[in-house]
PDB file of C-alpha atoms in Angstrom:
ATOM      1  CA  GLY J   1       6.177 -85.975  40.766  1.00 53.00           C
ATOM      2  CA  ALA J   2       2.417 -85.725  40.805  1.00 79.00           C
ATOM      3  CA  GLY J   3       1.903 -88.628  43.185  1.00 93.00           C
ATOM      4  CA  VAL J   4       3.579 -91.448  45.070  1.00 96.00           C
ATOM      5  CA  SER J   5       5.454 -93.641  42.630  1.00 97.00           C
ATOM      6  CA  GLN J   6       6.342 -97.259  43.285  1.00 98.00           C
ATOM      7  CA  SER J   7       8.488 -99.611  41.255  1.00 97.00           C
ATOM      8  CA  PRO J   8       8.372-102.206  40.001  1.00 98.00           C
ATOM      9  CA  ARG J   9       4.613-102.558  39.621  1.00 97.00           C
ATOM     10  CA  TYR J  10       4.922-106.331  39.503  1.00 98.00           C
ATOM     11  CA  LYS J  11       7.659-108.617  40.769  1.00 98.00           C
ATOM     12  CA  VAL J  12       7.870-112.381  40.542  1.00 98.00           C
ATOM     13  CA  ALA J  13      10.526-113.905  42.764  1.00 98.00           C
ATOM     14  CA  LYS J  14      11.621-117.451  43.270  1.00 98.00           C
ATOM     15  CA  ARG J  15      11.439-118.640  46.863  1.00 98.00           C
ATOM     16  CA  GLY J  16      14.680-117.741  48.594  1.00 97.00           C
ATOM     17  CA  GLN J  17      15.446-114.796  46.314  1.00 98.00           C
ATOM     18  CA  ASP J  18      16.037-111.298  47.693  1.00 98.00           C
ATOM     19  CA  VAL J  19      13.874-108.430  46.396  1.00 98.00           C
ATOM     20  CA  ALA J  20      13.976-104.638  46.666  1.00 98.00           C
ATOM     21  CA  LEU J  21      10.900-102.465  46.276  1.00 98.00           C
ATOM     22  CA  ARG J  22      11.204 -98.744  45.676  1.00 98.00           C
ATOM     23  CA  CYS J  23       8.991 -95.861  46.745  1.00 98.00           C
ATOM     24  CA  ASP J  24       9.254 -92.260  45.523  1.00 98.00           C
ATOM     25  CA  PRO J  25       7.022 -90.154  47.799  1.00 96.00           C
ATOM     26  CA  ILE J  26       5.466 -86.846  46.871  1.00 94.00           C
ATOM     27  CA  SER J  27       8.190 -84.211  46.846  1.00 92.00           C
ATOM     28  CA  GLY J  28       8.546 -82.536  50.213  1.00 89.00           C
ATOM     29  CA  HIS J  29       6.484 -85.070  52.132  1.00 91.00           C
ATOM     30  CA  VAL J  30       7.997 -85.662  55.532  1.00 90.00           C
ATOM     31  CA  SER J  31       6.451 -88.958  56.505  1.00 91.00           C
ATOM     32  CA  LEU J  32       6.574 -92.225  54.597  1.00 94.00           C
ATOM     33  CA  PHE J  33       4.786 -95.463  55.415  1.00 95.00           C
ATOM     34  CA  TRP J  34       4.955 -99.014  54.081  1.00 97.00           C
ATOM     35  CA  TYR J  35       1.931-101.316  54.222  1.00 97.00           C
ATOM     36  CA  GLN J  36       1.399-104.923  53.177  1.00 98.00           C
ATOM     37  CA  GLN J  37      -1.932-105.842  51.596  1.00 97.00           C
ATOM     38  CA  ALA J  38      -2.734-109.523  51.247  1.00 95.00           C
ATOM     39  CA  LEU J  39      -5.294-110.537  48.637  1.00 93.00           C
ATOM     40  CA  GLY J  40      -8.795-109.547  49.698  1.00 92.00           C
ATOM     41  CA  GLN J  41      -7.668-107.889  52.916  1.00 94.00           C
ATOM     42  CA  GLY J  42      -6.996-104.417  54.231  1.00 95.00           C
ATOM     43  CA  PRO J  43      -3.499-102.937  54.255  1.00 96.00           C
ATOM     44  CA  GLU J  44      -1.407-103.734  57.323  1.00 96.00           C
ATOM     45  CA  PHE J  45       1.232-101.381  58.659  1.00 95.00           C
ATOM     46  CA  LEU J  46       4.859-102.389  58.260  1.00 97.00           C
ATOM     47  CA  THR J  47       7.044 -99.394  59.059  1.00 96.00           C
ATOM     48  CA  TYR J  48       7.165 -95.590  59.241  1.00 92.00           C
ATOM     49  CA  PHE J  49       9.796 -92.940  58.509  1.00 93.00           C
ATOM     50  CA  GLN J  50       9.892 -89.298  59.410  1.00 91.00           C
ATOM     51  CA  ASN J  51      12.472 -87.844  57.072  1.00 93.00           C
ATOM     52  CA  GLU J  52      15.364 -90.328  57.223  1.00 95.00           C
ATOM     53  CA  ALA J  53      14.547 -91.624  60.704  1.00 94.00           C
ATOM     54  CA  GLN J  54      12.732 -94.939  60.990  1.00 95.00           C
ATOM     55  CA  LEU J  55      10.449 -94.209  63.932  1.00 91.00           C
ATOM     56  CA  ASP J  56       8.384 -97.376  63.972  1.00 91.00           C
ATOM     57  CA  LYS J  57       9.125-100.790  62.515  1.00 93.00           C
ATOM     58  CA  SER J  58       6.802-102.766  64.724  1.00 92.00           C
ATOM     59  CA  GLY J  59       4.827-104.150  61.768  1.00 94.00           C
ATOM     60  CA  LEU J  60       7.740-105.808  59.971  1.00 97.00           C
ATOM     61  CA  PRO J  61       6.835-109.512  60.093  1.00 94.00           C
ATOM     62  CA  SER J  62      10.354-110.879  60.441  1.00 94.00           C
ATOM     63  CA  ASP J  63      14.005-109.927  60.365  1.00 95.00           C
ATOM     64  CA  ARG J  64      13.961-110.771  56.653  1.00 98.00           C
ATOM     65  CA  PHE J  65      12.231-107.448  56.091  1.00 98.00           C
ATOM     66  CA  PHE J  66      14.302-104.282  56.077  1.00 97.00           C
ATOM     67  CA  ALA J  67      13.442-100.714  55.053  1.00 98.00           C
ATOM     68  CA  GLU J  68      15.542 -97.625  54.598  1.00 97.00           C
ATOM     69  CA  ARG J  69      15.188 -93.996  53.587  1.00 97.00           C
ATOM     70  CA  PRO J  70      18.758 -92.720  53.739  1.00 96.00           C
ATOM     71  CA  GLU J  71      18.241 -89.187  52.398  1.00 93.00           C
ATOM     72  CA  GLY J  72      14.722 -88.629  53.629  1.00 91.00           C
ATOM     73  CA  SER J  73      13.079 -88.976  50.231  1.00 94.00           C
ATOM     74  CA  VAL J  74      13.161 -92.283  48.302  1.00 97.00           C
ATOM     75  CA  SER J  75      12.627 -95.404  50.366  1.00 98.00           C
ATOM     76  CA  THR J  76      13.442 -99.027  49.687  1.00 98.00           C
ATOM     77  CA  LEU J  77      11.789-102.056  51.252  1.00 98.00           C
ATOM     78  CA  LYS J  78      14.005-105.106  51.041  1.00 98.00           C
ATOM     79  CA  ILE J  79      12.860-108.650  51.634  1.00 98.00           C
ATOM     80  CA  GLN J  80      15.538-111.284  52.022  1.00 98.00           C
ATOM     81  CA  ARG J  81      15.080-115.007  51.313  1.00 98.00           C
ATOM     82  CA  THR J  82      11.480-114.507  50.127  1.00 98.00           C
ATOM     83  CA  GLN J  83       8.846-117.008  51.194  1.00 97.00           C
ATOM     84  CA  GLN J  84       5.459-117.771  49.644  1.00 97.00           C
ATOM     85  CA  GLU J  85       3.699-116.034  52.524  1.00 96.00           C
ATOM     86  CA  ASP J  86       5.422-112.800  51.460  1.00 97.00           C
ATOM     87  CA  SER J  87       3.221-112.706  48.344  1.00 98.00           C
ATOM     88  CA  ALA J  88       1.146-109.537  48.632  1.00 97.00           C
ATOM     89  CA  VAL J  89       0.817-105.996  47.370  1.00 97.00           C
ATOM     90  CA  TYR J  90       3.248-103.659  49.088  1.00 98.00           C
ATOM     91  CA  LEU J  91       1.900-100.132  49.370  1.00 98.00           C
ATOM     92  CA  CYS J  92       3.808 -96.977  50.123  1.00 97.00           C
ATOM     93  CA  ALA J  93       2.144 -93.826  51.443  1.00 95.00           C
ATOM     94  CA  SER J  94       3.384 -90.355  52.262  1.00 93.00           C
ATOM     95  CA  THR J  95       2.018 -87.396  54.191  1.00 89.00           C
ATOM     96  CA  PRO J  96       3.143 -83.787  54.176  1.00 82.00           C
ATOM     97  CA  ARG J  97       3.457 -83.442  57.916  1.00 76.00           C
ATOM     98  CA  GLY J  98       4.968 -85.407  60.738  1.00 65.00           C
ATOM     99  CA  VAL J  99       1.806 -87.106  61.892  1.00 60.00           C
ATOM    100  CA  VAL J 100      -0.616 -89.358  60.067  1.00 56.00           C
ATOM    101  CA  ASN J 101      -3.807 -87.594  61.119  1.00 66.00           C
ATOM    102  CA  THR J 102      -3.907 -85.986  57.747  1.00 74.00           C
ATOM    103  CA  GLU J 103      -4.455 -87.396  54.304  1.00 83.00           C
ATOM    104  CA  ALA J 104      -2.081 -90.193  53.418  1.00 89.00           C
ATOM    105  CA  PHE J 105      -1.348 -90.432  49.692  1.00 92.00           C
ATOM    106  CA  PHE J 106      -0.814 -93.978  48.496  1.00 96.00           C
ATOM    107  CA  GLY J 107       1.115 -95.292  45.543  1.00 97.00           C
ATOM    108  CA  GLN J 108      -0.295 -97.978  43.253  1.00 97.00           C
ATOM    109  CA  GLY J 109       1.711-100.628  45.023  1.00 97.00           C
ATOM    110  CA  THR J 110       4.077-103.385  44.014  1.00 98.00           C
ATOM    111  CA  ARG J 111       2.493-106.804  43.586  1.00 98.00           C
ATOM    112  CA  LEU J 112       5.001-109.404  44.757  1.00 98.00           C
ATOM    113  CA  THR J 113       4.436-113.019  43.830  1.00 98.00           C
ATOM    114  CA  VAL J 114       6.792-115.604  45.304  1.00 98.00           C
ATOM    115  CA  VAL J 115       6.843-118.893  43.409  1.00 97.00           C
TER     116      VAL J 115
ATOM    117  CA  GLN N   1      -5.451-108.474  66.856  1.00 52.00           C
ATOM    118  CA  GLN N   2      -8.049-106.905  64.597  1.00 61.00           C
ATOM    119  CA  GLN N   3      -8.601-103.486  66.061  1.00 89.00           C
ATOM    120  CA  VAL N   4     -11.006-102.284  63.372  1.00 96.00           C
ATOM    121  CA  LYS N   5     -13.804-104.576  62.275  1.00 96.00           C
ATOM    122  CA  GLN N   6     -15.685-103.810  59.063  1.00 97.00           C
ATOM    123  CA  SER N   7     -18.938-105.148  57.689  1.00 97.00           C
ATOM    124  CA  PRO N   8     -20.294-106.294  55.354  1.00 97.00           C
ATOM    125  CA  GLN N   9     -17.518-107.936  53.349  1.00 97.00           C
ATOM    126  CA  SER N  10     -19.486-107.394  50.166  1.00 97.00           C
ATOM    127  CA  LEU N  11     -22.483-105.307  49.188  1.00 97.00           C
ATOM    128  CA  ILE N  12     -24.661-105.107  46.104  1.00 98.00           C
ATOM    129  CA  VAL N  13     -26.796-101.998  45.657  1.00 98.00           C
ATOM    130  CA  GLN N  14     -29.013-100.835  42.834  1.00 98.00           C
ATOM    131  CA  LYS N  15     -28.161 -97.564  41.109  1.00 98.00           C
ATOM    132  CA  GLY N  16     -29.668 -94.689  43.053  1.00 98.00           C
ATOM    133  CA  GLY N  17     -29.776 -96.644  46.289  1.00 98.00           C
ATOM    134  CA  ILE N  18     -27.977 -96.035  49.573  1.00 98.00           C
ATOM    135  CA  SER N  19     -24.831 -98.005  50.392  1.00 98.00           C
ATOM    136  CA  ILE N  20     -24.042 -98.397  54.087  1.00 98.00           C
ATOM    137  CA  ILE N  21     -20.778 -99.777  55.448  1.00 98.00           C
ATOM    138  CA  ASN N  22     -20.108-100.143  59.156  1.00 98.00           C
ATOM    139  CA  CYS N  23     -16.963-100.222  61.258  1.00 98.00           C
ATOM    140  CA  ALA N  24     -16.255-100.787  64.927  1.00 98.00           C
ATOM    141  CA  TYR N  25     -13.024-100.092  66.750  1.00 96.00           C
ATOM    142  CA  GLU N  26     -11.536-101.131  70.063  1.00 93.00           C
ATOM    143  CA  ASN N  27      -8.723 -98.710  70.778  1.00 90.00           C
ATOM    144  CA  THR N  28     -10.081 -95.630  72.569  1.00 89.00           C
ATOM    145  CA  ALA N  29      -6.865 -93.767  71.691  1.00 87.00           C
ATOM    146  CA  PHE N  30      -7.943 -93.582  68.049  1.00 90.00           C
ATOM    147  CA  ASP N  31      -8.851 -90.015  67.130  1.00 89.00           C
ATOM    148  CA  TYR N  32      -8.906 -89.932  63.340  1.00 91.00           C
ATOM    149  CA  PHE N  33     -11.204 -92.062  61.211  1.00 94.00           C
ATOM    150  CA  PRO N  34     -10.760 -91.935  57.422  1.00 94.00           C
ATOM    151  CA  TRP N  35     -12.476 -93.914  54.698  1.00 97.00           C
ATOM    152  CA  TYR N  36     -10.460 -95.007  51.687  1.00 97.00           C
ATOM    153  CA  GLN N  37     -11.691 -96.092  48.258  1.00 97.00           C
ATOM    154  CA  GLN N  38      -9.648 -98.560  46.245  1.00 97.00           C
ATOM    155  CA  PHE N  39     -10.126 -99.549  42.622  1.00 96.00           C
ATOM    156  CA  PRO N  40      -8.504-102.730  41.246  1.00 93.00           C
ATOM    157  CA  GLY N  41      -4.809-102.249  40.594  1.00 91.00           C
ATOM    158  CA  LYS N  42      -4.740 -98.887  42.334  1.00 94.00           C
ATOM    159  CA  GLY N  43      -3.695 -97.710  45.743  1.00 94.00           C
ATOM    160  CA  PRO N  44      -6.276 -96.573  48.301  1.00 96.00           C
ATOM    161  CA  ALA N  45      -7.432 -92.962  47.956  1.00 95.00           C
ATOM    162  CA  LEU N  46      -8.910 -90.880  50.765  1.00 93.00           C
ATOM    163  CA  LEU N  47     -12.645 -90.410  50.405  1.00 96.00           C
ATOM    164  CA  ILE N  48     -13.699 -88.645  53.593  1.00 95.00           C
ATOM    165  CA  ALA N  49     -12.482 -88.499  57.194  1.00 94.00           C
ATOM    166  CA  ILE N  50     -13.882 -87.564  60.603  1.00 94.00           C
ATOM    167  CA  ARG N  51     -12.538 -86.747  64.052  1.00 90.00           C
ATOM    168  CA  PRO N  52     -14.449 -87.749  67.215  1.00 89.00           C
ATOM    169  CA  ASP N  53     -15.469 -84.205  68.137  1.00 90.00           C
ATOM    170  CA  VAL N  54     -18.301 -84.350  65.592  1.00 93.00           C
ATOM    171  CA  SER N  55     -20.997 -86.978  65.072  1.00 95.00           C
ATOM    172  CA  GLU N  56     -21.462 -86.551  61.351  1.00 96.00           C
ATOM    173  CA  LYS N  57     -19.605 -85.237  58.327  1.00 96.00           C
ATOM    174  CA  LYS N  58     -21.001 -84.905  54.856  1.00 97.00           C
ATOM    175  CA  GLU N  59     -19.160 -84.333  51.599  1.00 96.00           C
ATOM    176  CA  GLY N  60     -21.350 -84.525  48.520  1.00 97.00           C
ATOM    177  CA  ARG N  61     -22.964 -87.961  48.372  1.00 97.00           C
ATOM    178  CA  PHE N  62     -20.720 -89.362  51.116  1.00 97.00           C
ATOM    179  CA  THR N  63     -21.543 -89.108  54.827  1.00 97.00           C
ATOM    180  CA  ILE N  64     -19.717 -90.449  57.857  1.00 97.00           C
ATOM    181  CA  SER N  65     -21.733 -91.059  61.008  1.00 96.00           C
ATOM    182  CA  PHE N  66     -19.707 -91.431  64.199  1.00 96.00           C
ATOM    183  CA  ASN N  67     -20.830 -92.837  67.556  1.00 95.00           C
ATOM    184  CA  LYS N  68     -18.048 -92.347  70.094  1.00 94.00           C
ATOM    185  CA  SER N  69     -19.770 -94.127  72.987  1.00 94.00           C
ATOM    186  CA  ALA N  70     -20.421 -97.209  70.873  1.00 95.00           C
ATOM    187  CA  LYS N  71     -17.017 -96.982  69.205  1.00 95.00           C
ATOM    188  CA  GLN N  72     -18.648 -97.311  65.812  1.00 97.00           C
ATOM    189  CA  PHE N  73     -18.656 -95.322  62.599  1.00 97.00           C
ATOM    190  CA  SER N  74     -20.258 -95.806  59.240  1.00 98.00           C
ATOM    191  CA  LEU N  75     -20.088 -94.623  55.657  1.00 98.00           C
ATOM    192  CA  HIS N  76     -23.261 -93.807  53.768  1.00 98.00           C
ATOM    193  CA  ILE N  77     -23.149 -93.367  50.007  1.00 98.00           C
ATOM    194  CA  MET N  78     -26.304 -91.693  48.784  1.00 98.00           C
ATOM    195  CA  ASP N  79     -27.577 -92.066  45.200  1.00 98.00           C
ATOM    196  CA  SER N  80     -25.028 -94.822  44.589  1.00 98.00           C
ATOM    197  CA  GLN N  81     -23.651 -94.946  41.039  1.00 98.00           C
ATOM    198  CA  PRO N  82     -21.965 -97.744  39.051  1.00 97.00           C
ATOM    199  CA  GLY N  83     -18.758 -95.691  39.202  1.00 97.00           C
ATOM    200  CA  ASP N  84     -18.814 -96.102  42.975  1.00 98.00           C
ATOM    201  CA  SER N  85     -18.153 -99.827  42.530  1.00 98.00           C
ATOM    202  CA  ALA N  86     -14.889-100.359  44.388  1.00 98.00           C
ATOM    203  CA  THR N  87     -13.516-101.674  47.645  1.00 98.00           C
ATOM    204  CA  TYR N  88     -13.963 -99.405  50.642  1.00 98.00           C
ATOM    205  CA  PHE N  89     -11.784 -99.475  53.728  1.00 98.00           C
ATOM    206  CA  CYS N  90     -12.398 -97.792  57.030  1.00 97.00           C
ATOM    207  CA  ALA N  91      -9.321 -96.937  59.049  1.00 96.00           C
ATOM    208  CA  ALA N  92      -8.305 -95.376  62.317  1.00 94.00           C
ATOM    209  CA  SER N  93      -5.241 -93.796  63.840  1.00 90.00           C
ATOM    210  CA  GLY N  94      -4.284 -92.094  67.072  1.00 84.00           C
ATOM    211  CA  ASN N  95      -1.601 -89.915  68.558  1.00 64.00           C
ATOM    212  CA  ALA N  96       0.082 -92.894  70.158  1.00 55.00           C
ATOM    213  CA  GLY N  97       0.898 -94.356  66.774  1.00 53.00           C
ATOM    214  CA  ASN N  98       1.327 -92.793  63.419  1.00 69.00           C
ATOM    215  CA  MET N  99       0.109 -95.726  61.381  1.00 86.00           C
ATOM    216  CA  LEU N 100      -3.364 -96.335  59.977  1.00 91.00           C
ATOM    217  CA  THR N 101      -5.176 -99.450  61.172  1.00 93.00           C
ATOM    218  CA  PHE N 102      -7.477-100.637  58.408  1.00 96.00           C
ATOM    219  CA  GLY N 103     -10.652-102.665  58.448  1.00 97.00           C
ATOM    220  CA  GLY N 104     -10.921-105.736  56.257  1.00 96.00           C
ATOM    221  CA  GLY N 105     -12.664-103.934  53.401  1.00 97.00           C
ATOM    222  CA  THR N 106     -16.079-103.974  51.729  1.00 98.00           C
ATOM    223  CA  ARG N 107     -16.409-104.782  48.067  1.00 98.00           C
ATOM    224  CA  LEU N 108     -19.260-102.635  46.752  1.00 98.00           C
ATOM    225  CA  MET N 109     -21.002-103.353  43.477  1.00 98.00           C
ATOM    226  CA  VAL N 110     -23.580-100.868  42.213  1.00 98.00           C
ATOM    227  CA  LYS N 111     -25.824-102.393  39.575  1.00 97.00           C
ATOM    228  CA  PRO N 112     -27.084-100.122  36.790  1.00 93.00           C
TER     229      PRO N 112
END
């Protein structure tokens, strides 16, 4: 595709519900990142993949958060037993090379609202 | 721990004026400093970036000034236009980590 695609754009979940957020990176991009952006704040790093390998998951806030990229392309961020504090925009970014010191292309994000 | 501090939180500039946004960082391992522009409902988009081997980089109306000793860098938008109204984020990354660390953002409004 022309850019990073994320789906759904909006998700409303009841507290305790599990959700899955999808990211389609730019074709051929090696690295994929997930960020969480709370309202009125800057994005915060969650996790990073190089191809199918999850190299850094230090930003995941709890063990309720899980990410995967099994074939090195599409990635899914799963949040189990959602809580109100999980409400945020979840951004996915990809880069063509194995390091981030190059332009990161962001998707439009998925806005998650937990009620 | 907020490793990149950004100011001001909001900024109002008249059309044609200069917009200045400042950032300070703590981690001396950072070696890449991009600025991202974000419009409502959109993801951040790279505007301009600098590495610490230069003190200034200019692209069109956008200039980054970098002060390595002070661990500070700033974005200057010359001849600001209403279309520049957006939220701007500074960020930093280093070889030790592949993630971007973002500042808190500056909401810029350019009045016509």
